């Protein structure tokens, strides 16, 4: 690995590929000299009860800043569920009034959950990734050309374009020998997400840990965030590298009792597989699973039974999930895939 | 999985008692009541009879005009859906099978839900199997089912791989084997789901291209229902193929055209006694005859006594002006564009992605096909005819039999893309 300065950052360039004429890539990285030391994961969640998304964003960012303490911030992943571009813009502006804009990545979701509870409308959740033991390289691919294509009429085109987008995204990520986890947030509603993951795997390999979720697909709400800017028909990937390990699990269900049971099973499996001291958990969950619950809190309670109630938990409700696909009838040799009705857990341990 | 008792014999007795009890409530002097609401009624010629006559005289079914971007294939498939929608239970069959509509499109991996009804007097045990279209994968593809006498149960098969078709019609087959007998049911199943969108209710239909339309043919005429939702409203576009649009008040002798919609939370059931409480919100949409003007009436809300809906109440006091309505006419189609605020529904049906609820639609076409009932195309069976499921209203022309129940599966989804 090349030696790098404490705060290394770059803005990349646009590239063109034949499959999608205007496919473009942007990059940003935050890395440490040797990515040695602690990894710090902190999560905050704020519900806007005053119809003031900017204030909610600012409040969340200030809370995160306090919680990160002295740990150098490498990236912030945002999950927000405000309605319409106008309010989303205000929220992001509020977040970026406190946090460095170039570190803010993420997407519009259907809500979030943490150890504090579950939210849906008018809420924002921030995951702060920091510490000297972690480096982050982030890339954005735009103009994937698939957001308005329907599976029934354009499956082959979707496959080709998302394979290309996935490859470009993975190729653009800064690679090190300490790469541990790729987090993807994309406008690639399940089942399209499988093709994006396959494209990334063509570069990263089938056994590289990839997790993530797909942005809210409600009309007019579909945005991914990169360096504090809103993008449509796009995907963002963060490559986390450093002195830590990850353990992934995925479970699928679409009925109340099974949603609750699989949440517990998946969380327990990821925690059991984790080597070292667990630092935090990412849970990319399906909004459809949530809709099958009689009470949203029941699924979270099941996760907490397995994870405990102290481990930082960043959860969001998505339109498609990325991680180990739970499909015994169509098993894959790839560690991760894209699907729906899943909760995808990643335990980060050191 | 949910279950409920459904003994047709008991229902029939209960219905006979209810009719008797309800008679004193009606004012027969002015009311145009359906014959099935009156004691001692005899069958009269209804819309279906008229259509059969027309087909016989012309020698071929009426030609369908394609005005809502649906192909001829769709019309044929929809006709098949309607025909196959008839409940196949015969006296010799121990159980009846029916598929519910999908709550999301097959590519988004819904469950194929089979409703199994044991209409027998004794317990039933069998193995239920589902055959999906080519290229689909179900898990499991068979399940054991045990039912008590009169019990009905929903059995879900997860679609692990499904292919969405533009015509939104999928042929599935369920078969159950038990006690040495196999009962098979083939049914065209639609995805009945409302994507998130904020349409303008303005009498123009160009906002509706991202909906997931369900189509059925009744009396040789096409009806297409498209739905959307957002945090504030649930919206419908009901496209009715008909020769002319009869606004409210235009032709008192023949009644007026209208669309009647019932919306209920998941798990709600329709009572069989006039004293039972309604579980539905029920709306009537009519054209006013002035431009694209339309009017909404709130015929029922949860908690109302079901018997109340069987009275011929004046519509004026039932006007629901918080709903938006526009009714337009183009190319042989009448378009009812409506939006109902979730502030009315929201404490019963939470507006969120993946939410399941119950919905059905009646189209009133008194000078054409008569009543068109989505319940028939959705596969409800004749034992689910329930006059208490729909409210009577002045000016309506009802058929020989009461409509089917007002509860078919519907969903709120994020997007069809």
XYZ file of C-alpha atoms in Angstrom:
767
model
C 0.000 0.000 0.000
C 1.285 3.445 -0.854
C 1.889 5.762 2.085
C -0.770 8.418 2.301
C -1.314 11.553 4.257
C -3.605 11.595 7.263
C -6.457 13.097 5.303
C -6.207 12.055 1.715
C -8.914 13.138 -0.594
C -9.527 13.409 -4.268
C -12.306 14.206 -6.649
C -12.325 12.059 -9.692
C -13.238 12.332 -13.289
C -15.945 11.266 -15.626
C -15.456 8.114 -17.651
C -17.499 6.807 -20.498
C -18.284 3.186 -21.237
C -20.026 1.781 -24.283
C -22.851 -0.024 -22.444
C -24.377 3.146 -21.036
C -23.363 6.136 -23.037
C -23.109 8.643 -20.184
C -22.000 6.321 -17.381
C -19.731 8.391 -15.180
C -17.571 7.846 -12.121
C -16.675 10.155 -9.259
C -14.384 9.322 -6.393
C -13.470 10.292 -2.862
C -11.223 8.660 -0.316
C -10.323 9.093 3.290
C -7.504 6.916 4.484
C -4.846 6.874 7.141
C -1.134 6.326 6.773
C -1.295 2.694 7.654
C -4.886 2.261 8.829
C -3.708 1.008 12.162
C -5.516 1.647 15.370
C -9.062 1.779 16.524
C -12.114 1.614 14.337
C -14.936 3.781 15.630
C -18.552 3.301 14.543
C -21.181 5.658 15.910
C -24.836 5.951 15.021
C -27.390 8.696 15.618
C -31.009 8.959 14.575
C -33.292 11.989 14.635
C -36.983 12.281 13.892
C -38.179 15.643 12.626
C -41.223 16.628 14.630
C -41.108 20.306 13.685
C -41.317 20.123 9.874
C -37.800 21.465 9.755
C -35.583 19.007 7.896
C -32.584 21.346 7.943
C -32.716 21.537 11.724
C -33.119 17.769 11.968
C -30.094 17.246 9.729
C -28.016 19.725 11.685
C -29.025 18.180 14.979
C -28.110 14.684 13.796
C -24.750 15.886 12.496
C -23.969 17.671 15.770
C -24.890 14.569 17.747
C -22.647 12.445 15.560
C -19.769 14.871 15.879
C -20.018 14.682 19.652
C -20.215 10.916 19.625
C -17.218 10.500 17.346
C -15.129 12.461 19.825
C -11.485 12.637 18.781
C -11.721 9.807 16.279
C -10.922 11.072 12.784
C -14.051 10.806 10.631
C -13.585 8.826 7.411
C -17.144 8.678 6.081
C -20.733 9.261 7.069
C -23.482 7.037 5.702
C -26.874 8.666 5.688
C -30.248 6.971 5.607
C -33.069 9.466 5.325
C -36.807 9.272 4.797
C -38.005 12.777 4.068
C -40.532 13.287 1.321
C -39.718 15.070 -1.903
C -36.561 16.617 -3.223
C -37.137 19.974 -1.565
C -37.138 18.518 1.939
C -34.327 16.107 1.207
C -32.170 18.991 -0.013
C -32.835 20.884 3.185
C -31.958 17.863 5.268
C -28.689 17.273 3.442
C -27.834 20.960 3.728
C -28.421 20.713 7.468
C -26.148 17.687 7.777
C -23.455 19.289 5.646
C -23.582 22.510 7.626
C -21.840 20.563 10.375
C -20.070 17.638 8.740
C -17.576 17.823 5.859
C -19.677 17.543 2.711
C -17.190 15.305 0.967
C -17.683 12.597 3.600
C -21.468 12.362 3.363
C -22.681 9.347 1.347
C -25.824 7.263 1.430
C -29.322 7.186 0.134
C -32.999 7.839 0.551
C -34.598 4.915 2.355
C -37.955 3.969 3.834
C -36.751 4.629 7.351
C -34.082 3.555 9.771
C -33.585 1.635 12.972
C -30.988 1.652 15.678
C -30.745 0.383 19.219
C -32.986 3.344 20.083
C -35.938 2.216 17.940
C -37.481 2.270 14.470
C -38.482 5.265 12.366
C -40.087 5.847 9.018
C -41.247 9.215 7.663
C -39.293 12.385 8.374
C -36.293 10.754 9.991
C -32.569 10.669 9.420
C -29.970 8.215 10.620
C -26.225 8.762 10.369
C -23.479 6.170 10.635
C -20.120 7.684 11.396
C -17.137 5.577 10.329
C -13.867 6.729 11.794
C -10.756 6.003 13.755
C -7.197 5.428 12.711
C -7.823 1.793 11.992
C -10.049 2.308 8.982
C -9.708 3.849 5.549
C -12.538 4.575 3.172
C -12.517 4.884 -0.578
C -15.819 5.967 -2.074
C -16.962 6.056 -5.670
C -20.106 7.119 -7.460
C -21.360 5.777 -10.746
C -23.990 7.891 -12.475
C -26.232 7.536 -15.488
C -26.584 3.794 -15.158
C -29.522 3.985 -17.549
C -31.773 1.553 -15.702
C -33.928 3.486 -13.272
C -36.907 3.631 -15.605
C -36.471 0.257 -17.230
C -38.932 -2.447 -16.277
C -37.834 -6.021 -15.798
C -40.591 -7.504 -17.921
C -39.559 -5.592 -21.013
C -35.880 -4.768 -20.570
C -34.258 -7.483 -18.487
C -31.357 -8.082 -20.867
C -30.596 -4.379 -21.155
C -30.806 -3.942 -17.388
C -28.397 -6.837 -16.925
C -25.909 -5.444 -19.399
C -25.999 -1.909 -18.040
C -25.826 -2.853 -14.394
C -23.010 -5.312 -15.005
C -21.132 -2.447 -16.652
C -21.967 -0.042 -13.833
C -20.912 -2.550 -11.192
C -17.626 -3.232 -12.938
C -16.889 0.494 -13.293
C -17.717 1.128 -9.675
C -15.477 -1.643 -8.408
C -12.644 -0.791 -10.789
C -12.704 2.808 -9.618
C -12.444 1.954 -5.931
C -9.005 2.436 -4.433
C -7.776 -1.044 -3.585
C -5.427 -2.084 -0.793
C -4.357 -5.376 0.685
C -6.485 -4.550 3.703
C -9.801 -4.157 1.932
C -12.449 -5.735 4.096
C -15.912 -4.656 3.040
C -17.694 -2.921 0.184
C -20.885 -1.070 1.081
C -23.149 -0.274 -1.861
C -26.134 2.043 -1.941
C -27.842 2.080 -5.311
C -30.828 2.995 -7.377
C -31.277 -0.627 -8.390
C -34.542 -1.873 -6.982
C -34.654 -5.619 -6.377
C -34.285 -7.740 -8.522
C -32.046 -5.358 -10.498
C -29.573 -5.233 -7.619
C -28.328 -8.740 -8.405
C -26.887 -7.512 -11.698
C -25.076 -4.609 -10.059
C -23.521 -6.961 -7.518
C -22.509 -9.378 -10.258
C -20.773 -6.539 -12.071
C -18.818 -5.650 -8.947
C -17.953 -9.292 -8.361
C -16.442 -9.490 -11.826
C -13.773 -7.167 -10.416
C -13.712 -7.920 -6.682
C -14.301 -11.660 -6.890
C -17.218 -13.765 -5.759
C -16.013 -14.164 -2.202
C -15.390 -10.505 -1.409
C -17.796 -9.220 1.281
C -20.310 -6.816 -0.236
C -23.332 -5.463 1.587
C -25.733 -2.595 1.111
C -29.188 -1.563 0.132
C -31.200 0.002 -2.630
C -32.632 3.480 -2.393
C -36.284 4.211 -1.834
C -38.028 3.596 -5.178
C -41.102 5.708 -4.538
C -41.616 8.030 -7.485
C -39.713 11.267 -6.954
C -37.893 9.962 -3.883
C -35.054 7.937 -5.391
C -31.709 9.506 -4.587
C -28.274 8.353 -3.611
C -25.929 10.766 -1.895
C -22.296 11.294 -2.689
C -20.233 14.046 -1.142
C -23.406 15.708 0.065
C -24.950 15.886 -3.400
C -28.097 14.153 -4.605
C -27.904 11.794 -7.571
C -30.469 9.777 -9.504
C -29.975 6.628 -11.559
C -26.723 6.151 -9.680
C -24.885 3.943 -7.209
C -22.308 4.727 -4.564
C -19.792 2.248 -3.157
C -17.571 2.598 -0.120
C -14.577 0.313 0.287
C -13.626 -0.047 3.932
C -10.102 -1.164 4.605
C -8.059 -1.568 7.754
C -7.424 -3.633 10.820
C -10.795 -5.221 11.338
C -12.826 -8.183 10.186
C -16.357 -8.571 8.965
C -18.933 -11.335 9.216
C -22.028 -11.354 7.028
C -25.355 -13.113 7.081
C -28.635 -12.769 5.204
C -32.155 -13.991 5.798
C -35.323 -13.777 3.752
C -38.950 -13.727 4.942
C -42.261 -12.115 4.069
C -44.586 -13.041 6.888
C -44.754 -11.591 10.403
C -43.489 -14.505 12.468
C -40.804 -15.456 9.962
C -39.622 -11.858 9.657
C -39.094 -11.771 13.407
C -37.502 -15.221 13.565
C -35.154 -14.609 10.637
C -34.031 -11.290 12.090
C -32.931 -13.103 15.218
C -31.321 -15.943 13.270
C -29.436 -13.653 10.909
C -28.164 -11.393 13.665
C -27.044 -14.354 15.758
C -25.267 -15.961 12.818
C -23.313 -12.828 11.908
C -22.335 -12.239 15.511
C -21.263 -15.838 15.967
C -19.113 -15.733 12.831
C -17.433 -12.464 13.828
C -13.834 -12.838 14.927
C -12.649 -10.405 17.563
C -14.461 -7.753 19.518
C -17.671 -6.669 17.786
C -17.644 -2.925 17.125
C -20.930 -2.442 15.368
C -23.566 -3.943 13.129
C -24.927 -2.874 9.771
C -28.395 -4.156 8.910
C -29.757 -3.447 5.440
C -33.351 -4.520 5.791
C -36.285 -4.747 3.411
C -39.168 -2.294 3.674
C -41.428 -5.100 2.504
C -40.421 -7.211 5.499
C -41.333 -4.315 7.747
C -44.750 -4.042 6.135
C -45.506 -7.622 7.108
C -44.920 -6.886 10.762
C -47.818 -6.318 13.087
C -45.468 -4.147 15.155
C -42.244 -2.754 13.719
C -40.555 -3.046 17.088
C -40.902 -6.820 17.196
C -38.236 -7.362 14.572
C -35.837 -4.972 16.274
C -36.447 -6.692 19.593
C -35.531 -10.005 17.990
C -32.280 -8.525 16.684
C -31.514 -7.104 20.107
C -32.039 -10.480 21.672
C -29.225 -11.781 19.506
C -26.971 -8.707 19.446
C -27.653 -7.217 22.847
C -28.772 -3.649 23.220
C -25.369 -1.976 23.484
C -23.635 -2.802 20.207
C -23.977 0.118 17.774
C -26.596 -0.835 15.187
C -27.123 1.010 11.910
C -30.248 -0.238 10.194
C -32.220 1.015 7.242
C -35.245 -0.157 5.282
C -34.465 -0.525 1.602
C -35.919 -1.441 -1.794
C -33.569 -4.379 -2.244
C -30.732 -5.691 -0.162
C -27.169 -6.754 -0.865
C -25.420 -9.466 1.079
C -25.565 -13.257 1.487
C -28.737 -14.310 -0.309
C -30.888 -16.736 1.630
C -32.125 -18.992 -1.123
C -31.694 -22.707 -0.526
C -33.347 -23.572 -3.827
C -30.992 -21.465 -5.934
C -27.747 -21.474 -4.027
C -24.892 -19.387 -5.412
C -21.153 -19.760 -4.974
C -20.887 -16.006 -4.454
C -20.770 -14.701 -0.898
C -23.099 -11.810 -1.697
C -25.901 -11.148 -4.103
C -28.791 -8.779 -4.589
C -32.300 -9.715 -3.635
C -35.475 -8.581 -1.906
C -37.318 -9.476 1.316
C -33.945 -9.830 3.069
C -32.223 -8.480 6.092
C -28.464 -8.402 5.503
C -26.295 -8.198 8.599
C -22.635 -7.269 8.775
C -20.824 -7.394 12.085
C -17.608 -5.388 12.115
C -15.147 -6.681 14.689
C -11.586 -5.907 15.663
C -51.966 -17.760 8.179
C -55.466 -16.717 9.005
C -58.550 -18.869 9.126
C -62.236 -18.287 9.448
C -65.398 -20.299 9.499
C -67.395 -20.347 6.298
C -70.370 -22.631 6.334
C -72.554 -21.841 3.318
C -75.612 -23.481 4.788
C -75.437 -21.420 7.947
C -74.856 -18.331 5.873
C -77.894 -19.048 3.751
C -80.086 -19.434 6.826
C -78.627 -16.322 8.376
C -79.195 -14.367 5.181
C -82.812 -15.462 5.009
C -83.325 -14.274 8.570
C -81.574 -10.990 7.846
C -83.741 -10.271 4.823
C -86.819 -10.774 6.934
C -85.446 -8.533 9.637
C -84.468 -5.822 7.201
C -87.771 -5.545 5.397
C -89.372 -3.063 7.794
C -86.410 -0.695 7.302
C -87.074 -0.062 3.654
C -89.385 2.520 2.242
C -90.659 0.718 -0.819
C -92.756 3.605 -2.121
C -89.826 5.495 -3.645
C -86.969 3.081 -3.428
C -85.550 1.233 -6.373
C -84.359 -1.781 -4.455
C -82.605 -4.756 -6.006
C -84.727 -7.831 -6.145
C -82.263 -9.696 -3.939
C -82.985 -7.203 -1.191
C -86.696 -7.892 -1.271
C -88.562 -10.842 0.202
C -89.930 -13.367 -2.272
C -88.070 -11.935 -5.228
C -87.964 -13.815 -8.512
C -85.183 -13.686 -11.064
C -85.463 -11.031 -13.691
C -83.362 -10.539 -16.761
C -80.123 -8.932 -15.788
C -77.124 -7.486 -17.511
C -75.497 -10.850 -18.047
C -78.603 -12.105 -19.817
C -78.591 -9.069 -22.081
C -74.980 -9.607 -22.978
C -75.542 -13.257 -23.769
C -78.385 -12.252 -26.042
C -76.191 -9.763 -27.794
C -73.418 -12.236 -28.355
C -75.884 -14.763 -29.723
C -77.531 -12.297 -32.078
C -74.375 -10.772 -33.431
C -72.666 -14.098 -33.780
C -69.473 -12.829 -32.221
C -68.535 -10.997 -29.050
C -68.434 -7.220 -29.210
C -65.106 -5.888 -30.476
C -63.009 -4.193 -27.831
C -61.375 -0.889 -28.517
C -57.962 -0.332 -27.106
C -57.890 3.084 -25.519
C -55.738 2.703 -22.417
C -52.591 1.333 -23.960
C -53.598 -2.276 -23.544
C -53.213 -4.728 -26.371
C -55.656 -7.208 -27.796
C -53.744 -9.958 -26.040
C -54.511 -8.312 -22.768
C -58.207 -8.237 -23.523
C -58.252 -11.908 -24.399
C -56.284 -12.835 -21.308
C -58.479 -10.689 -19.160
C -61.519 -12.390 -20.588
C -59.918 -15.693 -19.696
C -59.245 -14.401 -16.239
C -62.869 -13.518 -15.823
C -64.039 -16.860 -17.123
C -61.600 -18.835 -15.065
C -62.497 -16.769 -12.057
C -65.624 -18.812 -11.453
C -65.345 -20.954 -8.327
C -65.082 -24.539 -9.474
C -66.444 -26.299 -6.426
C -68.963 -28.944 -7.283
C -71.006 -31.059 -4.933
C -68.474 -33.877 -5.286
C -65.454 -31.760 -4.365
C -64.540 -31.751 -0.692
C -62.669 -28.437 -0.783
C -62.549 -25.294 -2.884
C -59.391 -23.507 -3.987
C -58.783 -19.931 -5.006
C -55.717 -17.774 -5.531
C -55.552 -14.303 -4.078
C -54.133 -11.508 -6.210
C -50.414 -10.811 -5.862
C -49.535 -7.815 -3.706
C -46.494 -6.913 -5.800
C -45.497 -7.894 -9.314
C -43.937 -11.357 -9.672
C -40.432 -9.991 -10.303
C -40.594 -8.479 -6.820
C -41.215 -11.889 -5.304
C -44.691 -11.907 -3.793
C -46.322 -14.912 -2.186
C -48.778 -17.000 -4.156
C -51.586 -17.331 -1.637
C -54.115 -20.107 -2.047
C -57.358 -19.873 -0.109
C -58.506 -23.383 0.772
C -62.076 -23.784 1.966
C -63.428 -26.966 3.448
C -67.121 -26.825 2.706
C -67.690 -30.287 4.078
C -69.155 -31.380 7.371
C -66.060 -33.248 8.493
C -62.339 -32.521 8.835
C -60.186 -32.497 5.724
C -56.503 -33.243 5.263
C -54.583 -33.024 2.034
C -51.422 -31.976 0.260
C -51.669 -28.698 -1.617
C -49.471 -28.143 -4.642
C -49.043 -25.079 -6.818
C -47.911 -25.012 -10.423
C -46.523 -21.635 -11.472
C -45.808 -20.263 -14.946
C -42.693 -21.462 -16.715
C -39.521 -19.929 -15.370
C -40.948 -19.318 -11.902
C -39.709 -20.920 -8.725
C -41.890 -21.421 -5.667
C -40.740 -22.490 -2.252
C -42.157 -24.754 -1.079
C -44.170 -26.007 -4.019
C -46.352 -28.235 -1.835
C -47.697 -28.062 1.699
C -49.860 -30.200 3.934
C -53.179 -28.645 4.852
C -55.555 -29.739 7.604
C -58.930 -28.055 7.918
C -61.822 -28.444 10.296
C -65.397 -28.559 9.037
C -66.278 -25.277 7.359
C -62.806 -23.871 7.885
C -61.040 -21.622 5.385
C -57.301 -21.057 5.419
C -54.778 -18.989 3.455
C -51.702 -20.973 2.445
C -48.715 -18.993 1.165
C -46.088 -20.174 -1.309
C -43.123 -17.813 -1.594
C -42.214 -16.858 -5.149
C -38.427 -17.208 -5.246
C -38.220 -16.354 -8.900
C -41.027 -14.752 -10.868
C -41.334 -13.093 -14.226
C -43.482 -10.008 -14.574
C -45.598 -9.726 -17.712
C -46.834 -6.501 -19.164
C -50.400 -7.789 -19.415
C -50.420 -8.401 -15.636
C -52.101 -11.778 -15.843
C -50.531 -15.049 -14.709
C -51.922 -18.547 -15.021
C -51.436 -20.531 -11.827
C -52.785 -23.923 -10.934
C -53.457 -25.255 -7.456
C -54.295 -28.854 -6.737
C -55.000 -30.545 -3.466
C -55.083 -34.270 -2.897
C -56.715 -35.786 0.146
C -59.022 -38.668 0.935
C -58.396 -40.194 -2.446
C -59.635 -37.135 -4.334
C -57.747 -34.421 -6.152
C -59.266 -30.985 -6.649
C -57.594 -28.723 -9.195
C -58.067 -25.033 -9.818
C -56.481 -23.030 -12.634
C -56.816 -19.284 -12.316
C -55.486 -16.187 -14.009
C -54.004 -14.117 -11.206
C -53.182 -10.415 -11.384
C -50.822 -8.279 -9.359
C -53.160 -5.883 -7.554
C -50.814 -3.265 -6.248
C -50.592 0.511 -6.008
C -47.170 2.041 -6.675
C -46.195 5.260 -4.934
C -47.072 8.295 -7.041
C -48.773 11.670 -6.748
C -51.142 11.997 -9.686
C -52.944 15.201 -10.547
C -56.682 14.562 -10.355
C -57.485 16.644 -13.375
C -59.309 14.434 -15.827
C -56.135 13.735 -17.789
C -54.841 10.209 -17.636
C -51.236 10.782 -18.611
C -50.102 10.460 -14.980
C -51.072 6.809 -14.820
C -48.389 5.177 -16.931
C -46.429 3.950 -13.908
C -49.401 2.172 -12.345
C -50.018 -1.586 -12.475
C -53.429 -1.885 -14.144
C -55.752 -4.799 -13.516
C -58.164 -5.506 -16.325
C -61.285 -7.563 -16.600
C -64.046 -8.067 -19.091
C -67.647 -8.122 -18.003
C -70.497 -8.289 -20.451
C -68.026 -7.905 -23.273
C -66.757 -4.571 -21.967
C -63.402 -3.823 -20.486
C -62.746 -2.280 -17.095
C -59.246 -1.272 -16.036
C -58.397 -0.285 -12.474
C -55.120 1.488 -11.734
C -54.088 2.642 -8.289
C -51.423 4.817 -6.681
C -50.666 5.865 -3.155
C -48.637 8.497 -1.412
C -48.440 9.668 2.161
C -51.512 11.813 1.796
C -53.783 10.030 -0.665
C -54.883 6.753 -2.140
C -55.782 7.299 -5.783
C -57.649 5.296 -8.387
C -58.206 5.517 -12.086
C -61.116 3.349 -13.159
C -61.371 3.168 -16.934
C -64.786 1.929 -18.023
C -65.460 0.907 -21.583
C -69.054 1.909 -22.257
C -71.127 3.395 -25.024
C -71.943 6.592 -23.133
C -71.434 8.195 -19.772
C -74.564 8.835 -17.748
C -73.883 11.560 -15.189
C -75.841 11.701 -11.972
C -79.287 13.119 -12.564
C -79.070 12.895 -16.346
C -81.515 10.042 -16.734
C -83.438 9.346 -13.551
C -85.375 6.523 -15.146
C -82.330 4.466 -15.966
C -80.104 5.546 -13.119
C -76.579 6.821 -13.553
C -73.144 5.432 -14.208
C -70.941 5.188 -11.149
C -67.986 3.477 -9.580
C -68.378 2.031 -6.096
C -65.224 1.219 -4.170
C -64.751 -0.527 -0.838
C -61.480 -0.377 1.105
C -60.844 -2.376 4.262
C -57.853 -3.167 6.424
C -56.089 -6.504 6.166
C -57.812 -9.162 8.225
C -61.225 -7.497 8.075
C -64.221 -9.671 7.295
C -67.710 -8.730 6.175
C -70.438 -9.604 8.612
C -73.498 -11.578 7.707
C -75.938 -9.864 10.030
C -77.460 -6.425 9.642
C -76.413 -5.744 13.206
C -72.761 -6.481 12.482
C -70.486 -3.527 12.086
C -69.000 -2.534 8.753
C -65.244 -2.958 8.424
C -64.951 -0.986 5.211
C -64.734 2.519 3.889
C -67.081 2.628 0.942
C -67.165 5.326 -1.686
C -69.364 6.157 -4.639
C -67.947 8.197 -7.494
C -70.221 9.760 -10.102
C -69.925 12.276 -12.885
C -71.715 15.573 -12.388
C -72.034 16.197 -16.098
C -70.223 19.534 -15.897
C -66.884 19.274 -17.680
C -64.751 16.746 -15.838
C -66.695 17.311 -12.657
C -67.196 14.419 -10.307
C -68.603 13.836 -6.886
C -67.727 11.436 -4.097
C -70.088 10.040 -1.496
C -68.966 8.195 1.588
C -71.425 5.340 1.859
C -69.906 3.449 4.774
C -67.223 3.682 7.409
C -65.970 1.062 9.836
C -68.315 0.789 12.770
C -71.486 1.561 10.839
C -74.193 -1.088 11.210
C -74.321 -3.139 8.041
C -78.086 -2.758 7.925
C -77.642 0.986 7.504
C -76.095 0.403 4.112
C -79.190 -1.464 3.007
C -81.363 1.596 3.455
C -81.846 3.923 0.521
C -80.337 6.990 2.101
C -80.333 10.296 0.238
C -76.861 10.844 -1.169
C -76.659 14.558 -0.360
C -75.692 14.189 3.300
C -73.158 11.511 2.358
C -71.157 13.850 0.106
C -67.481 13.535 0.903
C -65.800 16.655 -0.396
C -62.339 15.824 0.947
C -61.996 13.360 -1.914
C -60.951 14.623 -5.321
C -62.839 13.361 -8.345
C -62.603 14.030 -12.064
C -64.587 12.107 -14.650
C -63.675 12.331 -18.294
C -64.615 10.604 -21.503
C -62.387 9.639 -24.402
C -62.444 7.034 -27.154
C -65.305 4.972 -25.860
C -63.958 4.965 -22.321
C -65.150 6.792 -19.226
C -62.340 7.613 -16.802
C -63.022 8.044 -13.103
C -59.976 9.608 -11.503
C -60.272 9.780 -7.736
C -58.128 10.475 -4.692
C -59.099 9.602 -1.135
C -57.172 11.210 1.712
C -55.310 8.911 4.071
C -56.437 11.149 6.912
C -59.699 9.217 6.580
C -58.141 5.765 6.103
C -54.893 6.200 7.965
C -55.878 4.964 11.374
C -56.923 1.663 9.771
C -54.614 1.410 6.770
C -51.158 2.823 7.315
C -49.733 4.338 4.140
C -46.474 2.470 3.769
C -44.708 0.315 1.222
C -45.743 -3.315 1.225
C -48.920 -2.675 3.190
C -51.646 -5.177 2.357
C -55.315 -4.352 2.563
C -58.615 -5.274 0.953
C -60.303 -3.512 -1.917
C -62.979 -4.175 -4.460
C -64.722 -2.238 -7.185
C -68.203 -2.291 -8.644
C -68.848 -0.484 -11.892
C -72.418 0.618 -12.496
C -73.278 0.712 -16.194
C -77.077 0.599 -16.130
C -77.599 1.211 -19.841
C -74.896 -1.267 -20.820
C -73.489 -4.204 -18.932
C -75.171 -3.564 -15.614
C -72.977 -4.257 -12.606
C -69.337 -5.187 -13.232
C -67.767 -6.785 -10.181
C -63.992 -7.007 -9.736
C -64.655 -9.733 -7.173
C -65.641 -12.079 -9.991
C -62.410 -11.527 -11.893
C -60.443 -11.843 -8.654
C -61.854 -15.332 -8.192
C -64.391 -14.889 -5.403
C -67.022 -17.610 -5.446
C -70.772 -17.519 -5.339
C -70.809 -18.402 -1.638
C -69.183 -15.007 -1.137
C -72.138 -13.090 -2.460
C -73.177 -10.868 0.378
C -75.667 -8.072 -0.061
C -74.398 -6.520 3.156
C -71.004 -6.028 1.536
C -72.166 -3.112 -0.581
C -74.435 -0.191 0.208
C -77.546 0.521 -1.757
C -77.990 4.022 -3.127
C -80.771 5.831 -4.952
C -80.496 5.463 -8.684
C -78.475 2.266 -8.717
C -79.639 -0.581 -10.915
C -78.670 -3.869 -9.329
C -78.514 -7.268 -10.955
C -80.351 -10.423 -10.112
C -77.974 -11.378 -7.381
C -76.090 -9.378 -4.785
C -72.500 -8.573 -5.662
C -69.609 -10.580 -4.302
C -67.870 -9.650 -1.078
C -65.985 -6.362 -1.082
C -62.652 -7.742 0.072
C -60.009 -8.809 -2.417
C -56.307 -8.557 -1.786
C -54.585 -5.295 -2.725
C -51.199 -3.874 -1.846
C -49.200 -0.678 -1.623
C -45.848 -1.042 -3.336
C -42.973 1.261 -4.093
C -42.604 1.084 -7.845
C -43.157 -1.225 -10.752
C -39.615 -0.543 -11.917
